[in-house]
mmCIF file of C-alpha atoms in Angstrom:
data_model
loop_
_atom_site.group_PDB
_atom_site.id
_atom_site.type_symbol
_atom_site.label_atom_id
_atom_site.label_comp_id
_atom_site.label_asym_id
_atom_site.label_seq_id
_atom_site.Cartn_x
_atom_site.Cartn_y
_atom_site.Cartn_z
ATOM 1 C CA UNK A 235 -18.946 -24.489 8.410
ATOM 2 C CA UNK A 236 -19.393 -22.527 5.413
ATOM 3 C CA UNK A 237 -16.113 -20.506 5.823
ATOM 4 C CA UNK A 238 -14.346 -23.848 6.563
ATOM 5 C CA UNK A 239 -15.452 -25.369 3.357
ATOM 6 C CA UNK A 240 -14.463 -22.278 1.508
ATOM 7 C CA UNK A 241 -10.795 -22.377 3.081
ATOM 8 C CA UNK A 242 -10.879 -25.733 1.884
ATOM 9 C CA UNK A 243 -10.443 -24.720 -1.530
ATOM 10 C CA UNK A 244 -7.104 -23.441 -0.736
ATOM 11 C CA UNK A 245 -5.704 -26.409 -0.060
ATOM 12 C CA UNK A 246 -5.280 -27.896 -3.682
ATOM 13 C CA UNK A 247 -4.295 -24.362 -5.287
ATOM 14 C CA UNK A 248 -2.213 -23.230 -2.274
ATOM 15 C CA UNK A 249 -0.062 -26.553 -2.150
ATOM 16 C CA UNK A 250 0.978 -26.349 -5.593
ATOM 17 C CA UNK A 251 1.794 -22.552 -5.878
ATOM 18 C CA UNK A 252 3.846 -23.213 -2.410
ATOM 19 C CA UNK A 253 5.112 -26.148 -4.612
ATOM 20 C CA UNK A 254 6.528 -23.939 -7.306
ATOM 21 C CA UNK A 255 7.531 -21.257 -5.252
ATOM 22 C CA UNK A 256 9.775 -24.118 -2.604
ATOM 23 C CA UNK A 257 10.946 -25.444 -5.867
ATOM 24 C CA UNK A 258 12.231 -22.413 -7.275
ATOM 25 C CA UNK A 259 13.897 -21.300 -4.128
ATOM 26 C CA UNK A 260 15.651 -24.484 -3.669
ATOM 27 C CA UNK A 261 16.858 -24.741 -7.208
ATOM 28 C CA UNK A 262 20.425 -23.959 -6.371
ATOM 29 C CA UNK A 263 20.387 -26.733 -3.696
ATOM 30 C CA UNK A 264 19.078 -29.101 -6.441
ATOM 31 C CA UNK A 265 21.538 -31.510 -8.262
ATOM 32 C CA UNK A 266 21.197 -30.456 -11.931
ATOM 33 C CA UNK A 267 23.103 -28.788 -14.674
ATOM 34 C CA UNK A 268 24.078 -24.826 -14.754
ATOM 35 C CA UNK A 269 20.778 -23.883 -16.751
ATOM 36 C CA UNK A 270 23.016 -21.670 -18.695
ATOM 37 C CA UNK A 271 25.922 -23.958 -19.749
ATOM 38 C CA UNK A 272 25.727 -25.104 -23.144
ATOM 39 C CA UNK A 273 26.409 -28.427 -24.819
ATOM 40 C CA UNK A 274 26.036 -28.459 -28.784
ATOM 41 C CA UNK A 275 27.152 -32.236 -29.103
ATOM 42 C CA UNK A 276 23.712 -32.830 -26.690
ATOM 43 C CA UNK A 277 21.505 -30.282 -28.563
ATOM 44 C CA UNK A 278 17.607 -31.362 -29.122
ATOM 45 C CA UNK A 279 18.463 -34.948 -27.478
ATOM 46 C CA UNK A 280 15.183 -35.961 -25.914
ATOM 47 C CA UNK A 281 14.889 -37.024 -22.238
ATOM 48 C CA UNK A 282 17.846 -39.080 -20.616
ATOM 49 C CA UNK A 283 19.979 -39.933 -17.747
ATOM 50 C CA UNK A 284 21.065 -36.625 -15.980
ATOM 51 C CA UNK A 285 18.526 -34.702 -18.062
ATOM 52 C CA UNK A 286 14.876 -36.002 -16.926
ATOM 53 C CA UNK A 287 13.658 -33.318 -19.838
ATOM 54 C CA UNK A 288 16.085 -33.175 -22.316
ATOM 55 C CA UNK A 289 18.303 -30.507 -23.717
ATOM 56 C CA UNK A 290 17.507 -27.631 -25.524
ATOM 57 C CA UNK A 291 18.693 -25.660 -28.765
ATOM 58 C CA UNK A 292 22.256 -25.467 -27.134
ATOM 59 C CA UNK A 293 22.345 -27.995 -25.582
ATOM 60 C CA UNK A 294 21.406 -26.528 -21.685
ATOM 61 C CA UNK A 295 19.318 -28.826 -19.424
ATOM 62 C CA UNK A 296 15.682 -28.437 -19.580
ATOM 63 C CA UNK A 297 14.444 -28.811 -16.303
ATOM 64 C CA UNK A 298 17.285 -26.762 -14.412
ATOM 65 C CA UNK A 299 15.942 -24.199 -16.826
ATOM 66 C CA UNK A 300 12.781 -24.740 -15.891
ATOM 67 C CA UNK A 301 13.550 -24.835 -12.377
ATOM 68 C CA UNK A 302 15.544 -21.500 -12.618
ATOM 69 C CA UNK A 303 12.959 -19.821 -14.768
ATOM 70 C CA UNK A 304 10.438 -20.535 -12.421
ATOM 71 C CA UNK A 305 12.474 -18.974 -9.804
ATOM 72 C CA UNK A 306 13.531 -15.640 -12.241
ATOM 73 C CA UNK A 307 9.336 -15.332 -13.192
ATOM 74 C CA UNK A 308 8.220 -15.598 -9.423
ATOM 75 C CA UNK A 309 10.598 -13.306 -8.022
ATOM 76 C CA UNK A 310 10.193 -11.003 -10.699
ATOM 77 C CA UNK A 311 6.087 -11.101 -9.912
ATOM 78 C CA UNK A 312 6.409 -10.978 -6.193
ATOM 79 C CA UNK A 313 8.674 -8.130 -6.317
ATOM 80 C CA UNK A 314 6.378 -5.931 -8.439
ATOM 81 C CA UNK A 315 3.108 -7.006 -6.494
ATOM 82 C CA UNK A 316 4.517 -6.489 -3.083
ATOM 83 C CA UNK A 317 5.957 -3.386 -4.260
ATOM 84 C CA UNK A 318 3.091 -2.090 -6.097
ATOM 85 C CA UNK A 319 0.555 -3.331 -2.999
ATOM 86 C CA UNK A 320 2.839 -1.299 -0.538
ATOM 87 C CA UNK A 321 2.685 2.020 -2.358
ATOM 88 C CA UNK A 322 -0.750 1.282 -3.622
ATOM 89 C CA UNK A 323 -2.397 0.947 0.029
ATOM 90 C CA UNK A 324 -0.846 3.784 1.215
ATOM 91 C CA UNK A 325 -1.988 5.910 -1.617
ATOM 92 C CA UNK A 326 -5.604 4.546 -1.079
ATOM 93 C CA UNK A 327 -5.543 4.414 2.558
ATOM 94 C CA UNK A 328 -4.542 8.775 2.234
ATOM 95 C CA UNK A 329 -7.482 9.106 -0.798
ATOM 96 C CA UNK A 330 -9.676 7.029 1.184
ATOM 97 C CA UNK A 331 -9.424 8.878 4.457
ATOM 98 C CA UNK A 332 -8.058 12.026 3.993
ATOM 99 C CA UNK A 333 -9.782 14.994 2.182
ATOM 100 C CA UNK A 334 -8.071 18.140 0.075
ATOM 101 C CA UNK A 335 -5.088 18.051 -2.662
ATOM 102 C CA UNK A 336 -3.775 15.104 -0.681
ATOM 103 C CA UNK A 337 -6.495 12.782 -1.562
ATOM 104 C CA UNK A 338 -7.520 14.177 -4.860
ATOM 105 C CA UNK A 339 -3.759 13.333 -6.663
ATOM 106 C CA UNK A 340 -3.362 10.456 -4.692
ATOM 107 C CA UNK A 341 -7.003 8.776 -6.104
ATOM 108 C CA UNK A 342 -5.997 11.299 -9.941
ATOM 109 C CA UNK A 343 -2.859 10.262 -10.469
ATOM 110 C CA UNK A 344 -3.586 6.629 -10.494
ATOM 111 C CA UNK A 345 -6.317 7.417 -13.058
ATOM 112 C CA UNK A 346 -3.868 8.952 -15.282
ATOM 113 C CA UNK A 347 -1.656 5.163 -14.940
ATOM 114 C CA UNK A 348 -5.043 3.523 -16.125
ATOM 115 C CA UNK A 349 -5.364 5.801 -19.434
ATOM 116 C CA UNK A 350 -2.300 4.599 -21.093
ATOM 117 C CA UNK A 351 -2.512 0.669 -22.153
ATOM 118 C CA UNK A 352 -0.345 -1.919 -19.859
ATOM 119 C CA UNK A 353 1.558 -3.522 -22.285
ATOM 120 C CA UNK A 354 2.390 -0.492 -24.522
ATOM 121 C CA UNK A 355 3.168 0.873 -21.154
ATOM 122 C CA UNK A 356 5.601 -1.709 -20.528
ATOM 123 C CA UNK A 357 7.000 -1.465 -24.160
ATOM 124 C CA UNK A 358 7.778 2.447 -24.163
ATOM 125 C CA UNK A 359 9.331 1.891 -20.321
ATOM 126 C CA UNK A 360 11.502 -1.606 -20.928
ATOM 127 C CA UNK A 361 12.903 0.277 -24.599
ATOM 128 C CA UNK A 362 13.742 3.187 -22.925
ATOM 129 C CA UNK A 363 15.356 1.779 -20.093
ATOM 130 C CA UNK A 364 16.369 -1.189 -21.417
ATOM 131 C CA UNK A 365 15.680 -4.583 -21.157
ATOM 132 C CA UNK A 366 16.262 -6.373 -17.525
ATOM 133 C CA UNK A 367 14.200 -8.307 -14.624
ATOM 134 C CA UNK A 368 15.369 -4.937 -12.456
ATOM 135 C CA UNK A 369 13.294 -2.971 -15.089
ATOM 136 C CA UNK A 370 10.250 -5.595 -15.025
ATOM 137 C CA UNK A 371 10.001 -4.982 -11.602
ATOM 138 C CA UNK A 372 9.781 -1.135 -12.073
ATOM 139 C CA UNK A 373 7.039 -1.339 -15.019
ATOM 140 C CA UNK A 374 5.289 -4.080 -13.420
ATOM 141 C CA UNK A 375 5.061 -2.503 -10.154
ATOM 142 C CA UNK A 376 3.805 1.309 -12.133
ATOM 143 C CA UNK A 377 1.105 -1.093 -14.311
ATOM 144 C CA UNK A 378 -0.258 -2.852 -10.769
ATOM 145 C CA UNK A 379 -0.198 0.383 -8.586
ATOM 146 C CA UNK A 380 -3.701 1.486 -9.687
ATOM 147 C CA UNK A 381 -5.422 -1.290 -9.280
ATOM 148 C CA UNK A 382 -3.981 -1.405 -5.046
ATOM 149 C CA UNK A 383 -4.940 1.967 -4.708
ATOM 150 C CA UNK A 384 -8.004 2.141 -5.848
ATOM 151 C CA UNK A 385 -9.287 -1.155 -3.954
ATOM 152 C CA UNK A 386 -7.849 0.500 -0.838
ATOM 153 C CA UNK A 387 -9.401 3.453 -1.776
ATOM 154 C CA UNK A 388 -13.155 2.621 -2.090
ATOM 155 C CA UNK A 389 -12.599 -0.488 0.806
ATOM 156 C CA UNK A 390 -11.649 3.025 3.153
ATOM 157 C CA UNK A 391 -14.264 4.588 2.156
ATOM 158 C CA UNK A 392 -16.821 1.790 3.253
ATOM 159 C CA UNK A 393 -15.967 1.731 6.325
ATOM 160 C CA UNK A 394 -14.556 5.141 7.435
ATOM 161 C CA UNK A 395 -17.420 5.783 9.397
ATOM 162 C CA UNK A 396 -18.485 2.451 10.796
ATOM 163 C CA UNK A 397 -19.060 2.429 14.710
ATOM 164 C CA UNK A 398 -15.711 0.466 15.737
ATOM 165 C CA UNK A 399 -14.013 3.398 13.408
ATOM 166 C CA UNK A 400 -16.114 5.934 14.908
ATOM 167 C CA UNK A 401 -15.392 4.427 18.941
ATOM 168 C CA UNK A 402 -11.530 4.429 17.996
ATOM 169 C CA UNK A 403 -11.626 7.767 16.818
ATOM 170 C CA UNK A 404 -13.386 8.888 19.863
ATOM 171 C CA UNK A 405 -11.011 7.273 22.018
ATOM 172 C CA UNK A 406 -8.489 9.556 20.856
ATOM 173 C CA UNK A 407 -6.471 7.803 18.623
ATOM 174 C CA UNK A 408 -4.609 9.281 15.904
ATOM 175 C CA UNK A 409 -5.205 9.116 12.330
ATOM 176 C CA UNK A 410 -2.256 7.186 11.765
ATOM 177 C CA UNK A 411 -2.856 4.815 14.358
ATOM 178 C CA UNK A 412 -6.148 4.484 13.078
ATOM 179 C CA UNK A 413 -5.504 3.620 9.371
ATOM 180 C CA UNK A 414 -2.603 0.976 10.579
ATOM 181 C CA UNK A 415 -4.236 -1.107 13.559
ATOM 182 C CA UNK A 416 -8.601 -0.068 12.724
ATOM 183 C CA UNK A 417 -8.858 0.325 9.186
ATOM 184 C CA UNK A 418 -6.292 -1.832 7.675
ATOM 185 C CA UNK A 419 -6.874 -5.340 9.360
ATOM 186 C CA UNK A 420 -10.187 -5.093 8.362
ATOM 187 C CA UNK A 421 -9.619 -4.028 4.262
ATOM 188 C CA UNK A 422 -6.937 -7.038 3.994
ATOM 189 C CA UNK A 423 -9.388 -9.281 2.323
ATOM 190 C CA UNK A 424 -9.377 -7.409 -0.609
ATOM 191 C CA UNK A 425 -6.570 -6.309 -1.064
ATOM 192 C CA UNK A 426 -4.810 -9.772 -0.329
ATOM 193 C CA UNK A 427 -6.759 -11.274 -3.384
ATOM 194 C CA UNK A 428 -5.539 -8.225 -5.610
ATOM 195 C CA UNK A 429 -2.421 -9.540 -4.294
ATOM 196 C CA UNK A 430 -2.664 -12.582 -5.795
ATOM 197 C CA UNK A 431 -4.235 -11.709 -9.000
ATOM 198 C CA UNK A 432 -1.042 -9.331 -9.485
ATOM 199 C CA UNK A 433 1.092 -12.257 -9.013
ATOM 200 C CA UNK A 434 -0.459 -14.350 -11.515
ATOM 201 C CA UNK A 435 -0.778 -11.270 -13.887
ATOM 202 C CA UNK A 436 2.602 -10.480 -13.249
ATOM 203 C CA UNK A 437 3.777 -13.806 -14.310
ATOM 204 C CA UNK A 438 1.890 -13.680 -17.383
ATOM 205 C CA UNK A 439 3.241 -10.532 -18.619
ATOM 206 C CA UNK A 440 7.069 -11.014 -17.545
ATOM 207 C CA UNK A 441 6.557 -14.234 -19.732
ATOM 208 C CA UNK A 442 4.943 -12.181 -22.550
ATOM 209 C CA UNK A 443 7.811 -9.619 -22.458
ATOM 210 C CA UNK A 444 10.687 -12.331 -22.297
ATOM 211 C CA UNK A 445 9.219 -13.466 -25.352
ATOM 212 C CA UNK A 446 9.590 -10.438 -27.217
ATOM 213 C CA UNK A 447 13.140 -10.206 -26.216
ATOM 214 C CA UNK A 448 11.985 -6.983 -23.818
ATOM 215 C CA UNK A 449 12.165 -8.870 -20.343
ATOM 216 C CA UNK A 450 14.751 -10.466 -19.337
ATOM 217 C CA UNK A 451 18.481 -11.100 -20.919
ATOM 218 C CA UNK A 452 19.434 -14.000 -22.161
ATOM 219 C CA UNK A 453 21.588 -16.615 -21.601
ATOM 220 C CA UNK A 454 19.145 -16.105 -17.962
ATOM 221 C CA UNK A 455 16.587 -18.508 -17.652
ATOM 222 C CA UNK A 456 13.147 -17.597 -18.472
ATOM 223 C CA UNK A 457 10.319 -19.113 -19.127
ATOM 224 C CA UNK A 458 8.963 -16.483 -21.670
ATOM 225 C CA UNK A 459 12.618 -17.052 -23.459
ATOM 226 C CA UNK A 460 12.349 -20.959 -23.367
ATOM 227 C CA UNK A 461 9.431 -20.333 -25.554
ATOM 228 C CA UNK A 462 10.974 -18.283 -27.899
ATOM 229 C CA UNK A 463 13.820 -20.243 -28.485
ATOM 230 C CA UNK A 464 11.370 -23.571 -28.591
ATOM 231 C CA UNK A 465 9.364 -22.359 -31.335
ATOM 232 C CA UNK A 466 12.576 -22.279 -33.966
ATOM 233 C CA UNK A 467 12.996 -25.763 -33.429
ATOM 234 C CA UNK A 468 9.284 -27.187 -32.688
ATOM 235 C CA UNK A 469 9.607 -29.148 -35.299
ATOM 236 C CA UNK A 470 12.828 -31.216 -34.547
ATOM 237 C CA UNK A 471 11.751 -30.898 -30.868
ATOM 238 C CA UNK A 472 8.038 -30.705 -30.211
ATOM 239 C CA UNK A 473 8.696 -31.322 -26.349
ATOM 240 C CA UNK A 474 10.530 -28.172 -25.977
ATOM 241 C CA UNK A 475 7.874 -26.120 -26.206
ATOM 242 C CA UNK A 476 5.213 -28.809 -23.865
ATOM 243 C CA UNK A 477 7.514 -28.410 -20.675
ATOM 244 C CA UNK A 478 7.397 -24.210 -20.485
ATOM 245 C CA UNK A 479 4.205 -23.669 -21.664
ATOM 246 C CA UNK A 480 2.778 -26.506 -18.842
ATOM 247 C CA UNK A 481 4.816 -25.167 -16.591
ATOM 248 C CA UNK A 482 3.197 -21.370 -17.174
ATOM 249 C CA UNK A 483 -0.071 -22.365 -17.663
ATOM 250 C CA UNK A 484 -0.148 -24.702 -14.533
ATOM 251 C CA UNK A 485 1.150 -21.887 -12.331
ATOM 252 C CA UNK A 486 -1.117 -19.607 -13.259
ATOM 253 C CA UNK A 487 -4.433 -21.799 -13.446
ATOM 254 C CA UNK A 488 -3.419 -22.828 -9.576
ATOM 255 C CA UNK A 489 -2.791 -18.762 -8.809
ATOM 256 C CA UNK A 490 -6.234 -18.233 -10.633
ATOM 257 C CA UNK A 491 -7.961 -20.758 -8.368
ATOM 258 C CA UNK A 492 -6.471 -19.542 -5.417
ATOM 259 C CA UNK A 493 -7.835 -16.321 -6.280
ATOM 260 C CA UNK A 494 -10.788 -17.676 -6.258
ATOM 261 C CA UNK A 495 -10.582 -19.496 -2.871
ATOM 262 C CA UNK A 496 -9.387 -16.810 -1.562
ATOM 263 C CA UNK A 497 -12.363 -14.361 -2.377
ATOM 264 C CA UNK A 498 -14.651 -16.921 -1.359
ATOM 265 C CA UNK A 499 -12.889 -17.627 2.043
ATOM 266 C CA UNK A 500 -12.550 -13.530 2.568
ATOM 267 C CA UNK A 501 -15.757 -12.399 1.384
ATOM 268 C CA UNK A 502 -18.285 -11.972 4.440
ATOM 269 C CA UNK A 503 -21.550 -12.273 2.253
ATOM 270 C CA UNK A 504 -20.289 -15.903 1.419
ATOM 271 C CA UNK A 505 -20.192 -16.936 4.787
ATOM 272 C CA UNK A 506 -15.918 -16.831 4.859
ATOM 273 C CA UNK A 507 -14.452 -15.694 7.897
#
């Protein structure tokens, strides 16, 4: 009962990121405006037929922007988490079971990630390469990779040696084997809620970067960018600056609370499943 009432929790949070996510993968089925066509005869008009939100600084439709930001910041996020998880779980899952040079640089080098600070991280990386969702992705996904591998890393280690680990091992099985269908399915609880608190981290930070002009290029749609360009004209246009910063800050309070759910729902000493 208590693990049902925990997976409750998900519902609320879960339904509206699946919300956001549907919406933004739908947008190009959606009836609105190119989000990067511009219309200076239209710019700053407020809400109106054919543009529910308005128009922006040039004159582009608001909530096809929106729509296509959304869809630009999520895949940007999910591509650096997944990315990130993948490499991170296999470096944890090799420092967690393994012993020798193997183990040691895969558990070290992660700790050498963590001494340099994310977002000057992501500053040196996006002005060297240049600015891009492509190189988001890649500093993202270097920023995130610690924090996979060392969950995996100490999860492994807990339960290396418990006696369902120890009876597969005596059945023969190989290592690999081991890791992939022993280990693993019983570490996912962890490291699916660092999965999701990438994703909402991920979000923030593409948004933060966009801002600074580091993320990605404009004319694209961004939410980070619709923020930038709504605080030159808050004044004429207050409402330009309401409908991204909802937008972020609803995404990533439902991501926080799914977090949440989820490490309620996962956790065994809670009574989840």
């Amino acid at each position: 009962m208590s693990g049902n009432r925990h997976f409750k929790r998900l519902w609320l949070p879960g339904g509206f990121v699946a919300l956001i996510a549907l919406a933004a993968l739908c947008a190009p089925l959606f009836p609105l405006p190119d989000p990067i066509r511009q219309d200076v005869a239209n710019r700053l008009v407020g809400p109106m037929a054919g543009s529910w939100l308005g128009r922006d600084e040039f004159g582009r439709d608001v909530l096809s922007r929106l729509l296509w930001g959304a869809r630009t910041s999520l895949s940007v996020a999910f591509a650096s988490a997944l990315t990130a998880g993948a490499i991170g779980v296999l470096l944890g899952l090799i420092g967690g079971w393994g012993k020798g040079a193997a183990a040691f640089l895969s558990v070290r080098s992660m700790d050498v990630v963590l001494c340099f600070p994310p977002v000057l991280l992501a500053l040196l990386v996006v002005t060297l390469l240049g600015p891009g969702a492509a190189t988001l992705i890649l500093v993202l996904s270097v920023l995130y990779l610690p924090g996979f591998a060392r969950v995996t890393h100490a999860e492994v280690r807990a339960v290396k040696h418990r006696d369902y680990v120890e009876a597969t091992r005596a059945l023969g099985a190989r290592p690999a084997y081991l890791l992939l269908r022993t280990v693993l399915p019983n570490i996912a609880g962890p490291i699916l809620v660092q999965l999701s608190l990438a994703v909402a981290a991920a979000v923030v930070l593409e948004s933060g970067l966009s801002f600074l002009g580091l993320g990605v290029v404009p004319p694209a749609p961004s939410w980070g960018l619709m923020i930038r360009g709504a605080r030159a004209t808050m004044e004429q246009a207050p409402l330009l600056l309401v409908w991204p910063c909802a937008a972020l800050t609803l995404t990533i309070l439902a991501m926080n609370l799914l977090c949440d759910g989820l490490r309620d729902a996962l956790d065994p000493r809670t009574g989840g499943r």
